[in-house]
PDB file of C-alpha atoms in Angstrom:
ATOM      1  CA  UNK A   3      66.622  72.066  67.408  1.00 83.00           C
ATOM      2  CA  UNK A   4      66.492  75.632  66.895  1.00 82.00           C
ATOM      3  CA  UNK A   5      64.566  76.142  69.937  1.00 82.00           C
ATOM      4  CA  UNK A   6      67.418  74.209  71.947  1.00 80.00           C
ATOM      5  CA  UNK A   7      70.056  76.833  70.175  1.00 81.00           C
ATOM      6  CA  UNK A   8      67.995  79.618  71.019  1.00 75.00           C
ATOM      7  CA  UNK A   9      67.600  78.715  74.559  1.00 73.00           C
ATOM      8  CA  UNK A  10      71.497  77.790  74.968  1.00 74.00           C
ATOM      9  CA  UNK A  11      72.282  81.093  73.268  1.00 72.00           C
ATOM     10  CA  UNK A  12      70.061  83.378  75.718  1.00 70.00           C
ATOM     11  CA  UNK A  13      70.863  81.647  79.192  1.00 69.00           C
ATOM     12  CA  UNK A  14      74.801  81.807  78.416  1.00 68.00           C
ATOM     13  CA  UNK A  15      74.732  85.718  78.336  1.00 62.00           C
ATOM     14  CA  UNK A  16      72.993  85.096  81.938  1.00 56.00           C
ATOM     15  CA  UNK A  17      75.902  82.508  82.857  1.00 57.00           C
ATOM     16  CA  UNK A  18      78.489  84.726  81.493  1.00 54.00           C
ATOM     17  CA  UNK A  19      77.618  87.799  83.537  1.00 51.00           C
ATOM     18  CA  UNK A  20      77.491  85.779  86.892  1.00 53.00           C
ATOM     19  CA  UNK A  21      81.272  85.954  87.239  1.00 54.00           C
ATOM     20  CA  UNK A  22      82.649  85.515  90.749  1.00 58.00           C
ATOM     21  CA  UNK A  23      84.390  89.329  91.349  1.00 60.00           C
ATOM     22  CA  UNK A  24      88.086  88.982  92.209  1.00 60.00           C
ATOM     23  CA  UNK A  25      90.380  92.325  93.663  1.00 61.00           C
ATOM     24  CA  UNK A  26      93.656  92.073  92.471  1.00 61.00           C
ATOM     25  CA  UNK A  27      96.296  92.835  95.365  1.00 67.00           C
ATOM     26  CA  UNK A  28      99.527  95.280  95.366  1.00 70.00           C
ATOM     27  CA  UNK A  29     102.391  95.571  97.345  1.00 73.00           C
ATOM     28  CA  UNK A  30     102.200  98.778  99.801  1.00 74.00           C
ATOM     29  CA  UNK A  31     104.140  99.810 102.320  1.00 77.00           C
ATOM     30  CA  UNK A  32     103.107  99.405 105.731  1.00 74.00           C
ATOM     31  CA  UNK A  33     102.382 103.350 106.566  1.00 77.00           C
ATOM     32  CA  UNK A  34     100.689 103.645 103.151  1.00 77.00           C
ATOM     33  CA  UNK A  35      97.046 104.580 103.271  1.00 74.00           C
ATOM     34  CA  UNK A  36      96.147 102.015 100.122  1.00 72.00           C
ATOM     35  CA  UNK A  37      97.382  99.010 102.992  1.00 73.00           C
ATOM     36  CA  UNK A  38      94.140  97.429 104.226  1.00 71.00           C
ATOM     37  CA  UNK A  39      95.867  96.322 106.817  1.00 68.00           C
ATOM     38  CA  UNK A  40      97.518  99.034 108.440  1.00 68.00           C
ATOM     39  CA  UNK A  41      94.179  99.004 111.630  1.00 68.00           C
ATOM     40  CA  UNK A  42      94.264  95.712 112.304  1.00 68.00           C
ATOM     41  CA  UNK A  43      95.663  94.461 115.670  1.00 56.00           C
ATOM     42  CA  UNK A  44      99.444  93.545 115.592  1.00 57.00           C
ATOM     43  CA  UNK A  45     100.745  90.733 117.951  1.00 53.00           C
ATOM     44  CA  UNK A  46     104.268  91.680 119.201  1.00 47.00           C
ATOM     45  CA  UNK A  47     105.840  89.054 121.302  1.00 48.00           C
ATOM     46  CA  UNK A  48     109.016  90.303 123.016  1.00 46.00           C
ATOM     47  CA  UNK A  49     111.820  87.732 124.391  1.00 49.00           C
ATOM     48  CA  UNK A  50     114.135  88.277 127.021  1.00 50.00           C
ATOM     49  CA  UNK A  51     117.302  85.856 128.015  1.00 49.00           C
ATOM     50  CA  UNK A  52     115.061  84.645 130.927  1.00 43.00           C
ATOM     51  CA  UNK A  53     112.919  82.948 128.277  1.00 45.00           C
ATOM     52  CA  UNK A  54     109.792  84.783 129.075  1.00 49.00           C
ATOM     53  CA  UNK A  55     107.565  86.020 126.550  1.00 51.00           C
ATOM     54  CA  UNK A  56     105.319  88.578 126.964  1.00 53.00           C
ATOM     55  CA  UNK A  57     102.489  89.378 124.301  1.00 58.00           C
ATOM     56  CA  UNK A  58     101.858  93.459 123.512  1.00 60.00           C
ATOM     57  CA  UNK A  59      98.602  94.171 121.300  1.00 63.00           C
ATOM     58  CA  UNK A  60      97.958  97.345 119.748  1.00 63.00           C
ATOM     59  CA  UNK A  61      95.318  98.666 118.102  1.00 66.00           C
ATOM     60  CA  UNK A  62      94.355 101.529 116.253  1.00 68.00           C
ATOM     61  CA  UNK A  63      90.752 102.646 115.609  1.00 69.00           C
ATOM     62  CA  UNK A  64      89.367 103.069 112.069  1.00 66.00           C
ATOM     63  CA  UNK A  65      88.240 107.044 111.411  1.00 65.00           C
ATOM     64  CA  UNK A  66      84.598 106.663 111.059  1.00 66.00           C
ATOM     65  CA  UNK A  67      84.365 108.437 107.870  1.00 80.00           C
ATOM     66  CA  UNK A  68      82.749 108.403 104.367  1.00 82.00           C
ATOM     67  CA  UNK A  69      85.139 106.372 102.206  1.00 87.00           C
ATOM     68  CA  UNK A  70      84.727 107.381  98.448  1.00 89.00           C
ATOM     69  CA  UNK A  71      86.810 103.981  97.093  1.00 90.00           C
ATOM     70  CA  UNK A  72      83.504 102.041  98.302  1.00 91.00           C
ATOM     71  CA  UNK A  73      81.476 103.917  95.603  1.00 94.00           C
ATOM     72  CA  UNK A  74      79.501 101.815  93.037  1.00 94.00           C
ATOM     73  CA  UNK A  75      78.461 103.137  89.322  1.00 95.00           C
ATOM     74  CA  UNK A  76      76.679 101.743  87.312  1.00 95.00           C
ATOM     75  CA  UNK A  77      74.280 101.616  84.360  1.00 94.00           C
ATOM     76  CA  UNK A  78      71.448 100.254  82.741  1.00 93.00           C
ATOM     77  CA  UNK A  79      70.813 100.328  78.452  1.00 95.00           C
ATOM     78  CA  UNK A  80      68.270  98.809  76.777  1.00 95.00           C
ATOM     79  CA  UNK A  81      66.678  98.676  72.931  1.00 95.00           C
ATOM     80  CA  UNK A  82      64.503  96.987  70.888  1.00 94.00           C
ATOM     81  CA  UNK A  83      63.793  98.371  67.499  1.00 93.00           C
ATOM     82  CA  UNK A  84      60.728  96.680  65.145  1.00 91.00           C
ATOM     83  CA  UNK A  85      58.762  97.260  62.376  1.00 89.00           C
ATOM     84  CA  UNK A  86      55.540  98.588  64.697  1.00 90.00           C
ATOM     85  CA  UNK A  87      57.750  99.888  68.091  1.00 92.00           C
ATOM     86  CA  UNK A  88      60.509 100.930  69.356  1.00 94.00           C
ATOM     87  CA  UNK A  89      61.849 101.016  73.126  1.00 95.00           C
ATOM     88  CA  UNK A  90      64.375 102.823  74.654  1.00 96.00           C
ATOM     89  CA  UNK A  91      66.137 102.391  78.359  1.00 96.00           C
ATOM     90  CA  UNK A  92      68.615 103.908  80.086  1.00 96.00           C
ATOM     91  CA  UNK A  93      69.311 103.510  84.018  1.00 96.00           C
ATOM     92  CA  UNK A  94      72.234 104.669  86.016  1.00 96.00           C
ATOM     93  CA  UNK A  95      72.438 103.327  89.325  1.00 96.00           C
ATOM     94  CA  UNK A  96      74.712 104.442  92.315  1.00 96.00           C
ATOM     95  CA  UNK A  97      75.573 102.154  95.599  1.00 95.00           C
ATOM     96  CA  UNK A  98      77.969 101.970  98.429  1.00 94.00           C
ATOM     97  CA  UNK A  99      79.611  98.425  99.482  1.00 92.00           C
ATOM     98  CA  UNK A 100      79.899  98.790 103.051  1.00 90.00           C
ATOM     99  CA  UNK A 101      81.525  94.932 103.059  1.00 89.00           C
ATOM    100  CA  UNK A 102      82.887  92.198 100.747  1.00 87.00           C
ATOM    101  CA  UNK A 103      79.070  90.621 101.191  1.00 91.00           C
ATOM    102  CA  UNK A 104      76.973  93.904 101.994  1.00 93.00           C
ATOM    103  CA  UNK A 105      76.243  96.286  99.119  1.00 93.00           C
ATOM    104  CA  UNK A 106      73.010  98.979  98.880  1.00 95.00           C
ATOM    105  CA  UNK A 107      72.103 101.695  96.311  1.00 96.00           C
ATOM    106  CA  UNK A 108      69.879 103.191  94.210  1.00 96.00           C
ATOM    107  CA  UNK A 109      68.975 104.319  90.798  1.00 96.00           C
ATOM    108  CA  UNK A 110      66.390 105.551  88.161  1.00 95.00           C
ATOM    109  CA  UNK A 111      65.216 104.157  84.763  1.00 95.00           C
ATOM    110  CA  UNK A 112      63.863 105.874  81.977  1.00 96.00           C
ATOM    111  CA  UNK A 113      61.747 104.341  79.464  1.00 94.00           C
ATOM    112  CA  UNK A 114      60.734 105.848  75.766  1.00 95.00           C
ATOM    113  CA  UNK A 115      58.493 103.874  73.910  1.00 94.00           C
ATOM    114  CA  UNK A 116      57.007 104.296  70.151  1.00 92.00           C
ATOM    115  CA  UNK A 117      54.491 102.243  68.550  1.00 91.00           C
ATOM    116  CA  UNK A 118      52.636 102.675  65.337  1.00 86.00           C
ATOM    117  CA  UNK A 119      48.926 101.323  65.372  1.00 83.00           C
ATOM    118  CA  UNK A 120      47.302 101.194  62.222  1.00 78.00           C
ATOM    119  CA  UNK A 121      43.845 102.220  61.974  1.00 65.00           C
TER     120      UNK A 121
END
Protein backbone atom coordinates (compact mmCIF):
# COMPACT_ATOMS: atom_id res chain seq x y z
CA UNK A 1 0.00 0.00 0.00
CA UNK A 2 2.59 2.41 0.72
CA UNK A 3 4.32 1.68 -2.39
CA UNK A 4 0.93 2.47 -4.34
CA UNK A 5 0.88 6.02 -2.26
CA UNK A 6 4.30 6.64 -3.06
CA UNK A 7 3.96 6.02 -6.66
CA UNK A 8 0.53 8.11 -6.90
CA UNK A 9 2.27 10.87 -4.95
CA UNK A 10 5.46 11.16 -7.39
CA UNK A 11 3.68 10.78 -10.91
CA UNK A 12 0.98 13.57 -9.89
CA UNK A 13 3.76 16.30 -9.58
CA UNK A 14 4.57 14.95 -13.31
CA UNK A 15 0.68 15.21 -14.21
CA UNK A 16 0.38 18.48 -12.56
CA UNK A 17 3.16 20.23 -14.46
CA UNK A 18 1.84 18.99 -17.94
CA UNK A 19 -0.74 21.78 -18.05
CA UNK A 20 -2.03 22.72 -21.50
CA UNK A 21 -0.61 26.70 -21.76
CA UNK A 22 -3.49 29.10 -22.42
CA UNK A 23 -2.79 33.21 -23.53
CA UNK A 24 -5.31 35.21 -22.17
CA UNK A 25 -6.66 37.84 -24.85
CA UNK A 26 -7.26 41.83 -24.51
CA UNK A 27 -9.10 44.20 -26.30
CA UNK A 28 -6.72 46.56 -28.56
CA UNK A 29 -7.38 48.86 -30.89
CA UNK A 30 -6.93 48.14 -34.38
CA UNK A 31 -3.65 50.52 -35.01
CA UNK A 32 -2.23 49.26 -31.69
CA UNK A 33 1.02 47.39 -31.96
CA UNK A 34 -0.13 44.67 -29.03
CA UNK A 35 -3.11 43.64 -32.01
CA UNK A 36 -1.90 40.36 -33.52
CA UNK A 37 -3.91 40.99 -36.07
CA UNK A 38 -3.19 44.21 -37.42
CA UNK A 39 -0.82 42.13 -40.80
CA UNK A 40 -3.18 39.90 -41.67
CA UNK A 41 -5.05 40.27 -45.02
CA UNK A 42 -8.40 42.25 -44.77
CA UNK A 43 -11.29 41.35 -47.22
CA UNK A 44 -13.15 44.59 -48.20
CA UNK A 45 -16.10 43.99 -50.36
CA UNK A 46 -17.50 47.24 -51.81
CA UNK A 47 -21.30 47.48 -53.17
CA UNK A 48 -22.57 49.70 -55.62
CA UNK A 49 -26.53 50.27 -56.58
CA UNK A 50 -25.77 48.09 -59.68
CA UNK A 51 -25.43 45.17 -57.27
CA UNK A 52 -21.91 44.36 -58.14
CA UNK A 53 -19.45 43.48 -55.68
CA UNK A 54 -16.06 43.77 -56.06
CA UNK A 55 -13.48 42.14 -53.53
CA UNK A 56 -10.18 44.54 -52.53
CA UNK A 57 -7.35 42.59 -50.47
CA UNK A 58 -4.67 44.27 -48.77
CA UNK A 59 -1.86 43.23 -47.20
CA UNK A 60 0.83 44.45 -45.24
CA UNK A 61 4.18 42.68 -44.74
CA UNK A 62 5.46 41.71 -41.27
CA UNK A 63 9.05 43.70 -40.44
CA UNK A 64 11.39 40.86 -40.32
CA UNK A 65 12.79 41.69 -37.05
CA UNK A 66 13.92 40.25 -33.66
CA UNK A 67 10.79 40.28 -31.49
CA UNK A 68 11.78 40.40 -27.71
CA UNK A 69 7.92 39.31 -26.44
CA UNK A 70 8.92 35.73 -27.96
CA UNK A 71 11.68 35.42 -25.27
CA UNK A 72 11.62 32.33 -22.96
CA UNK A 73 13.29 32.23 -19.24
CA UNK A 74 13.58 29.83 -17.43
CA UNK A 75 15.21 27.82 -14.63
CA UNK A 76 16.28 24.74 -13.27
CA UNK A 77 16.78 23.98 -9.03
CA UNK A 78 17.53 20.99 -7.60
CA UNK A 79 18.57 19.46 -3.87
CA UNK A 80 18.95 16.57 -2.07
CA UNK A 81 20.42 16.77 1.35
CA UNK A 82 21.42 13.23 3.42
CA UNK A 83 23.23 12.04 6.10
CA UNK A 84 26.47 10.94 3.67
CA UNK A 85 25.80 13.69 0.50
CA UNK A 86 24.56 16.46 -0.53
CA UNK A 87 23.66 17.77 -4.21
CA UNK A 88 23.12 20.95 -5.47
CA UNK A 89 21.56 22.19 -9.09
CA UNK A 90 20.86 25.14 -10.57
CA UNK A 91 20.08 25.67 -14.47
CA UNK A 92 18.81 28.71 -16.22
CA UNK A 93 17.72 28.17 -19.59
CA UNK A 94 16.88 30.80 -22.36
CA UNK A 95 14.67 30.05 -25.72
CA UNK A 96 12.83 31.83 -28.42
CA UNK A 97 9.18 30.54 -29.59
CA UNK A 98 9.23 31.30 -33.10
CA UNK A 99 5.37 29.69 -33.25
CA UNK A 100 2.48 28.50 -31.04
CA UNK A 101 4.11 24.75 -31.80
CA UNK A 102 7.91 25.69 -32.52
CA UNK A 103 10.09 26.64 -29.55
CA UNK A 104 14.28 26.28 -29.34
CA UNK A 105 16.83 27.37 -26.67
CA UNK A 106 19.46 26.71 -24.61
CA UNK A 107 20.90 26.59 -21.20
CA UNK A 108 23.60 25.44 -18.64
CA UNK A 109 23.46 23.34 -15.41
CA UNK A 110 25.63 23.39 -12.61
CA UNK A 111 26.07 20.61 -10.32
CA UNK A 112 27.84 20.66 -6.61
CA UNK A 113 28.06 17.54 -5.01
CA UNK A 114 29.42 16.48 -1.32
CA UNK A 115 29.78 13.13 0.00
CA UNK A 116 31.40 11.88 3.12
CA UNK A 117 33.11 8.33 2.78
CA UNK A 118 34.18 6.84 5.82
CA UNK A 119 37.36 5.14 5.92
Amino acid sequence: MRRLILFVYLFSALSAGAQVITYDTIRVSPDDERNIHRYRAKDVVVSSESLAQEKIYVTREQPASFDKSKLRFGADLGLSISRNYTNLGFGPQIGYQFNEHLMTGAGFKYYFRKARTYD
